[in-house]
Tab-separated table of N, CA and C in Angstrom:
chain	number	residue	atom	x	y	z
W	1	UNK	N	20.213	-1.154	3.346
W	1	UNK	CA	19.142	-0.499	4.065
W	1	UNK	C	19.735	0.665	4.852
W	2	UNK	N	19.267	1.928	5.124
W	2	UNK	CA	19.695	2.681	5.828
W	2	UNK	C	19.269	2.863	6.832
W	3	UNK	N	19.912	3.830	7.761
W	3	UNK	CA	19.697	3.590	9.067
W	3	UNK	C	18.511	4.552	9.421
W	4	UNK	N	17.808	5.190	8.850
W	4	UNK	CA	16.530	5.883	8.676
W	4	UNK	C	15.581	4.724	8.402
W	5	UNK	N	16.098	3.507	7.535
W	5	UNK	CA	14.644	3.074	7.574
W	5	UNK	C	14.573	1.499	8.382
W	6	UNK	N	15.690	1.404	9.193
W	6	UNK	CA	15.770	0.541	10.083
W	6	UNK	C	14.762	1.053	11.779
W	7	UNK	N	15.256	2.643	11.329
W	7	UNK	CA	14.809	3.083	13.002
W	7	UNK	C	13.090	2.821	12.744
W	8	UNK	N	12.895	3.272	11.345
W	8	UNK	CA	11.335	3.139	11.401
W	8	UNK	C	10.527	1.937	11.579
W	9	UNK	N	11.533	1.110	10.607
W	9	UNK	CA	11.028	-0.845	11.152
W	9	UNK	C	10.737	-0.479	12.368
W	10	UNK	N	11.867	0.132	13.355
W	10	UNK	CA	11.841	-0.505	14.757
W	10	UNK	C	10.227	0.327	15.814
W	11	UNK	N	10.118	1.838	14.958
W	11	UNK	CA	8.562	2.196	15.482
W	11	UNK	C	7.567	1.152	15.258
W	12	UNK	N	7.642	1.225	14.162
W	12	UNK	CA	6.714	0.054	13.186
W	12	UNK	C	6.400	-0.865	14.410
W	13	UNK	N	7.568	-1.422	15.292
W	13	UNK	CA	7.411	-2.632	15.863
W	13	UNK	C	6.733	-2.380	17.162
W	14	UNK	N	7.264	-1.224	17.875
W	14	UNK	CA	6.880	-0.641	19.006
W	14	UNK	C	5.580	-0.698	18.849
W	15	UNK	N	4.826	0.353	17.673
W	15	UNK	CA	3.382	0.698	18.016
W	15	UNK	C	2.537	-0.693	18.530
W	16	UNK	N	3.118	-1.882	18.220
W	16	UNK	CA	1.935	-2.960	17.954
W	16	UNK	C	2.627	-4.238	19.270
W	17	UNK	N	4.139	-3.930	19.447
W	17	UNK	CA	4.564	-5.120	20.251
W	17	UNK	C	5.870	-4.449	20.681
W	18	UNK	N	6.051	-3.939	22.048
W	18	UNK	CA	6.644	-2.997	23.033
W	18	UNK	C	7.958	-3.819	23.153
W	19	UNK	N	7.488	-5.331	23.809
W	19	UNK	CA	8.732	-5.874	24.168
W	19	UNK	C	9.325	-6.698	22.898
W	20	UNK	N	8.160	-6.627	21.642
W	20	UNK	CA	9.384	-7.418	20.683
W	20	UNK	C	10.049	-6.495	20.044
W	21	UNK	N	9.864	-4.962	20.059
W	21	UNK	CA	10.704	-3.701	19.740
W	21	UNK	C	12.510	-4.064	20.309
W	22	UNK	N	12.485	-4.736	21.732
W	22	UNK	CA	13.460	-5.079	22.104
W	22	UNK	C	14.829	-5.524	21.506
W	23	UNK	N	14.583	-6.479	20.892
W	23	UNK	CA	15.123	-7.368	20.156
W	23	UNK	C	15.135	-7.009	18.768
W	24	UNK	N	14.563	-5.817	18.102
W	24	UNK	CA	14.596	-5.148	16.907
W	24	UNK	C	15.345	-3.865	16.932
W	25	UNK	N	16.209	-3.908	18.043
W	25	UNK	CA	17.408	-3.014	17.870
W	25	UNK	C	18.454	-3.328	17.205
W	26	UNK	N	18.712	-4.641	17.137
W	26	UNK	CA	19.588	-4.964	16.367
W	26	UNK	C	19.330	-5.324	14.334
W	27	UNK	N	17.755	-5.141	14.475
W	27	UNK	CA	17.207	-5.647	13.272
W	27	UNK	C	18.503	-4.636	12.139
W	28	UNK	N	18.240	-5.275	11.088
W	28	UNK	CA	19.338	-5.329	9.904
W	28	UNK	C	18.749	-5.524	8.741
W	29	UNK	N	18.064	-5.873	8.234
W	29	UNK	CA	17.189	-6.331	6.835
W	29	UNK	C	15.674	-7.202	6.671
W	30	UNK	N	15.139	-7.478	5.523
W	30	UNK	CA	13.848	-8.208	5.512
W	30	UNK	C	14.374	-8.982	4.523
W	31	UNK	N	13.268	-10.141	4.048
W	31	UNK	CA	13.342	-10.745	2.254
W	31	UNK	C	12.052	-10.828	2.437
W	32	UNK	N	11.430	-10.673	1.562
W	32	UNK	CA	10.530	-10.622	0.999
W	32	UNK	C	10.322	-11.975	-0.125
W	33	UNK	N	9.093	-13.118	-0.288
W	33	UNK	CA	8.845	-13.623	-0.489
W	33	UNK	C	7.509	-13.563	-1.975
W	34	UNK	N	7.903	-13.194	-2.846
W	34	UNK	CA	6.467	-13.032	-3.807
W	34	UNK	C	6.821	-13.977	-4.551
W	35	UNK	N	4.942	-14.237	-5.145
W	35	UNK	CA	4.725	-15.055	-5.974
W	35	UNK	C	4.215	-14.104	-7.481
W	36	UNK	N	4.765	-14.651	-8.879
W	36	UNK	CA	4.234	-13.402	-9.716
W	36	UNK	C	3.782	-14.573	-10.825
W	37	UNK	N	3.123	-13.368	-10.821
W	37	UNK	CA	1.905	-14.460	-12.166
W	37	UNK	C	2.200	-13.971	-13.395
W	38	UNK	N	3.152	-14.383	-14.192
W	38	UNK	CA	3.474	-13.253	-15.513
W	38	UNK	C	2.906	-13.049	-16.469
W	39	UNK	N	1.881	-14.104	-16.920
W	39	UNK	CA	0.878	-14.272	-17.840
W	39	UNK	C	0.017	-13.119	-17.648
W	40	UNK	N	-0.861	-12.868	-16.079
W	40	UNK	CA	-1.360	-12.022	-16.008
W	40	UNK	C	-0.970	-10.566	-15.451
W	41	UNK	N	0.339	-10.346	-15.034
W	41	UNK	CA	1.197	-9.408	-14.475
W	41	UNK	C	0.207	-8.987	-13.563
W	42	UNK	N	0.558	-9.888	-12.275
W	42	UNK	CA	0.010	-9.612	-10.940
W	42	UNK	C	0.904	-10.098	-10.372
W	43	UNK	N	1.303	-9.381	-8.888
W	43	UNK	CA	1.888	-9.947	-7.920
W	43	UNK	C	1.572	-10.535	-6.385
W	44	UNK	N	1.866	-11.455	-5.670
W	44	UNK	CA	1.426	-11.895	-4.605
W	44	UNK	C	2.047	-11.900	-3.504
W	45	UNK	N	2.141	-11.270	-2.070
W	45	UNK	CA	2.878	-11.322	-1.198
W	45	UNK	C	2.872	-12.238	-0.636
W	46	UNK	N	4.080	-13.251	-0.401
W	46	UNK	CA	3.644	-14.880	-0.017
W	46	UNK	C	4.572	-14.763	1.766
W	47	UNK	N	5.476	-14.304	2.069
W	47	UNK	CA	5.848	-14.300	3.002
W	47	UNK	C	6.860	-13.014	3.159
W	48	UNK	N	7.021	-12.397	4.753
W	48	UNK	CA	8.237	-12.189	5.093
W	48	UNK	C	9.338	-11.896	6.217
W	49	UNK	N	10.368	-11.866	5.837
W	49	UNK	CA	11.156	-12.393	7.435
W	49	UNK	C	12.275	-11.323	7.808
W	50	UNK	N	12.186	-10.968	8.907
W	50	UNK	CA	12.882	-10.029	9.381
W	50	UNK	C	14.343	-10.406	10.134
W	51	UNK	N	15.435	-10.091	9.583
W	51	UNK	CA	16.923	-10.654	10.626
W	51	UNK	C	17.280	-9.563	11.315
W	52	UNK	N	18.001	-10.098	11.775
W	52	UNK	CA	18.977	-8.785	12.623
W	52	UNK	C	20.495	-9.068	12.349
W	53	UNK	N	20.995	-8.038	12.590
W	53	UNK	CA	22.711	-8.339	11.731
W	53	UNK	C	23.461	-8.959	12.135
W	54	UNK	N	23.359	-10.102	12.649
W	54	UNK	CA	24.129	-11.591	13.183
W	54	UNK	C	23.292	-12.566	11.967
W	55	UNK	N	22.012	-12.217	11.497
W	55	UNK	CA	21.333	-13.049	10.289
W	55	UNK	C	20.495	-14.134	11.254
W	56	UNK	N	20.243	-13.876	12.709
W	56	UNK	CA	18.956	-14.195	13.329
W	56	UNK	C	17.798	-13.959	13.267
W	57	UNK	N	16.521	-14.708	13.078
W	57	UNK	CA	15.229	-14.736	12.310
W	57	UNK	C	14.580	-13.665	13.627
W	58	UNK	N	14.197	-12.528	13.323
W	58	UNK	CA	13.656	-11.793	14.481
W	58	UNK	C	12.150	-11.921	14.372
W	59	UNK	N	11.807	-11.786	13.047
W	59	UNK	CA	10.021	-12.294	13.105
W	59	UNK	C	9.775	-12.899	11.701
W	60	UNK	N	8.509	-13.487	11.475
W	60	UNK	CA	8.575	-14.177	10.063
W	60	UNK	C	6.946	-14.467	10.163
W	61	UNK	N	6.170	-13.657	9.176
W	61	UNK	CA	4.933	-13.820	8.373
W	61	UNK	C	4.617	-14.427	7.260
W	62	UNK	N	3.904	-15.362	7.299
W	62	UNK	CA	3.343	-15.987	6.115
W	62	UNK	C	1.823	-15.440	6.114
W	63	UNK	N	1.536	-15.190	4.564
W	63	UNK	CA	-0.130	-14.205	4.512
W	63	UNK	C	-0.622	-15.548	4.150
W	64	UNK	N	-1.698	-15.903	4.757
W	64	UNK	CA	-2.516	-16.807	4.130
W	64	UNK	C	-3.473	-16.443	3.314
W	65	UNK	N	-3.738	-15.222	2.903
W	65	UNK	CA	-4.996	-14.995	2.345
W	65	UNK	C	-4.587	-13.348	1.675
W	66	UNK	N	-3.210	-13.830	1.232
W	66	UNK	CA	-2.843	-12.666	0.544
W	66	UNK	C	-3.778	-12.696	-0.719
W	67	UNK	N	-3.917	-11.872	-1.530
W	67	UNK	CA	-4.931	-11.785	-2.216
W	67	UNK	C	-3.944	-10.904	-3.768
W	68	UNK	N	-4.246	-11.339	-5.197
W	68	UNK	CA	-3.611	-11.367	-5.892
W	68	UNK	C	-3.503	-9.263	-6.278
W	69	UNK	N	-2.813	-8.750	-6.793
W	69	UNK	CA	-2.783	-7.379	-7.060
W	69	UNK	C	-2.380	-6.909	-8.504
W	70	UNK	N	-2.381	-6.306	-9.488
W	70	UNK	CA	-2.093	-5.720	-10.604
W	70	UNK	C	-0.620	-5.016	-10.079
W	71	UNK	N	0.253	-5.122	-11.240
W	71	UNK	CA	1.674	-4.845	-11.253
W	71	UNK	C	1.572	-3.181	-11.505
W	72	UNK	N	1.937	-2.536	-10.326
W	72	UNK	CA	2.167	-1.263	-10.861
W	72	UNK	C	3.198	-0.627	-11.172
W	73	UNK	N	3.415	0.159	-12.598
W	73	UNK	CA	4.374	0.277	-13.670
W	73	UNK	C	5.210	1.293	-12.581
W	74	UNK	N	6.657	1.019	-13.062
W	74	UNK	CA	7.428	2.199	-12.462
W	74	UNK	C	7.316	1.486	-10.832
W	75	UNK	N	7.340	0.455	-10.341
W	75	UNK	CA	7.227	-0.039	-9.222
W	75	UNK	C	8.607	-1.358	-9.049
W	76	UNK	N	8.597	-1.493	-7.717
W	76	UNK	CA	9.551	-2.600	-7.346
W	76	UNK	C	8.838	-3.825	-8.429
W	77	UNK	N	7.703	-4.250	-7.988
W	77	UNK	CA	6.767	-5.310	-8.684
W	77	UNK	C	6.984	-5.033	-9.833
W	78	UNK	N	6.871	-4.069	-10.354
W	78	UNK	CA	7.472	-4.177	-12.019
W	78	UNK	C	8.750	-4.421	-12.671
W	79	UNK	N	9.699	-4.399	-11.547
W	79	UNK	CA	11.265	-5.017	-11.865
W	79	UNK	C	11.160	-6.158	-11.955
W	80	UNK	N	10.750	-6.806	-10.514
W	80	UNK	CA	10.983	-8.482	-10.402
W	80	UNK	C	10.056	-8.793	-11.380
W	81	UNK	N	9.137	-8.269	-11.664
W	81	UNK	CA	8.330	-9.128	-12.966
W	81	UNK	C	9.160	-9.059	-14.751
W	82	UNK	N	9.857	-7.721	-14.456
W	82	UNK	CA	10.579	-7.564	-15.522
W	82	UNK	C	11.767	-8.813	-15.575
W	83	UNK	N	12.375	-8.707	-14.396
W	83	UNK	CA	13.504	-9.884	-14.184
W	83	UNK	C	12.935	-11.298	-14.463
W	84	UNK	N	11.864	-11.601	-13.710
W	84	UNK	CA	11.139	-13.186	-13.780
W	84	UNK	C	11.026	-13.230	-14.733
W	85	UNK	N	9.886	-12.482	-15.487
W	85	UNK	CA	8.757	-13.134	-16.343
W	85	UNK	C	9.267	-12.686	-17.982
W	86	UNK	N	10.054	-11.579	-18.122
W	86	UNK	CA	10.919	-11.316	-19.883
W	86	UNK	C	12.175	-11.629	-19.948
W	87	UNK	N	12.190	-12.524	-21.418
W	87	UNK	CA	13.377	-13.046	-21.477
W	87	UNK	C	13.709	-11.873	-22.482
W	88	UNK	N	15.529	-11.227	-21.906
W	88	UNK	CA	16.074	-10.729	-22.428
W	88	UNK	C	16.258	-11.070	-24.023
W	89	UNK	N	16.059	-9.990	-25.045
W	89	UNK	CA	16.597	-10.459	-26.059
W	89	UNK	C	17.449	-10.030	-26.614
W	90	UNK	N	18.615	-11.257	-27.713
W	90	UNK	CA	19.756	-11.524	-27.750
W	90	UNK	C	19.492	-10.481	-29.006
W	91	UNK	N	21.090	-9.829	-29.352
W	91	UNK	CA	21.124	-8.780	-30.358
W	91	UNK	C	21.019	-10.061	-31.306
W	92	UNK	N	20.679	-10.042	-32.484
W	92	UNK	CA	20.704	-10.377	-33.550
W	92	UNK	C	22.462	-10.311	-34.281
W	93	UNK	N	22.323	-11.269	-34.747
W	93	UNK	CA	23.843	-11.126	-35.454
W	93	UNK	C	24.256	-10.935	-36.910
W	94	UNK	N	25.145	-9.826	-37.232
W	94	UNK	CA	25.124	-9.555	-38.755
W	94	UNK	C	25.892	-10.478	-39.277
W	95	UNK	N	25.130	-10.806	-40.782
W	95	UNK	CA	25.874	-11.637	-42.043
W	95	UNK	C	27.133	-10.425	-42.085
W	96	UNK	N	28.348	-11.446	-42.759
W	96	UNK	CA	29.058	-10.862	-43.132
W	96	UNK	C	28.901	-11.239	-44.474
């Protein structure tokens, strides 16, 4: 993550919660939690959690009512669905 888009997490945090901005000076990374439906290539945001660079939980959302979305091509969601949901295939092997 760079340090451009750490400072912005940390607006991000300000606009909505002043004093938990505090404690998001040290923030360091997210994970992100999806659920993917590969049959129908949709993805679902199921949770996510924010550390700070000691790997202390600084905040953590679970969506209850995330709501399902279409995979858009050329997108992050279209990797992890590429990774999850297609199985690589094996070269074929020549007769000798």
């Amino acid at each position: 993550m760079t340090d451009d888009t750490r400072k912005k997490r940390v607006e991000e945090v300000k606009k909505y919660d002043l004093e938990k901005s505090i404690k998001y000076q040290n923030y360091h990374h997210e994970t992100v939690l999806w659920n993917i439906d590969c049959k129908n290539k949709r993805i679902l945001m199921e949770e996510f959690i924010d550390f700070d660079k000691n790997g202390k939980v600084l905040d953590r959302y679970r969506y209850n009512k995330s709501e399902w979305e279409s995979i858009i091509p050329n997108s992050g969601g279209e990797r992890l669905y590429q990774n999850a949901c297609i199985t690589p295939q094996k070269p074929s092997k020549k007769k000798k």
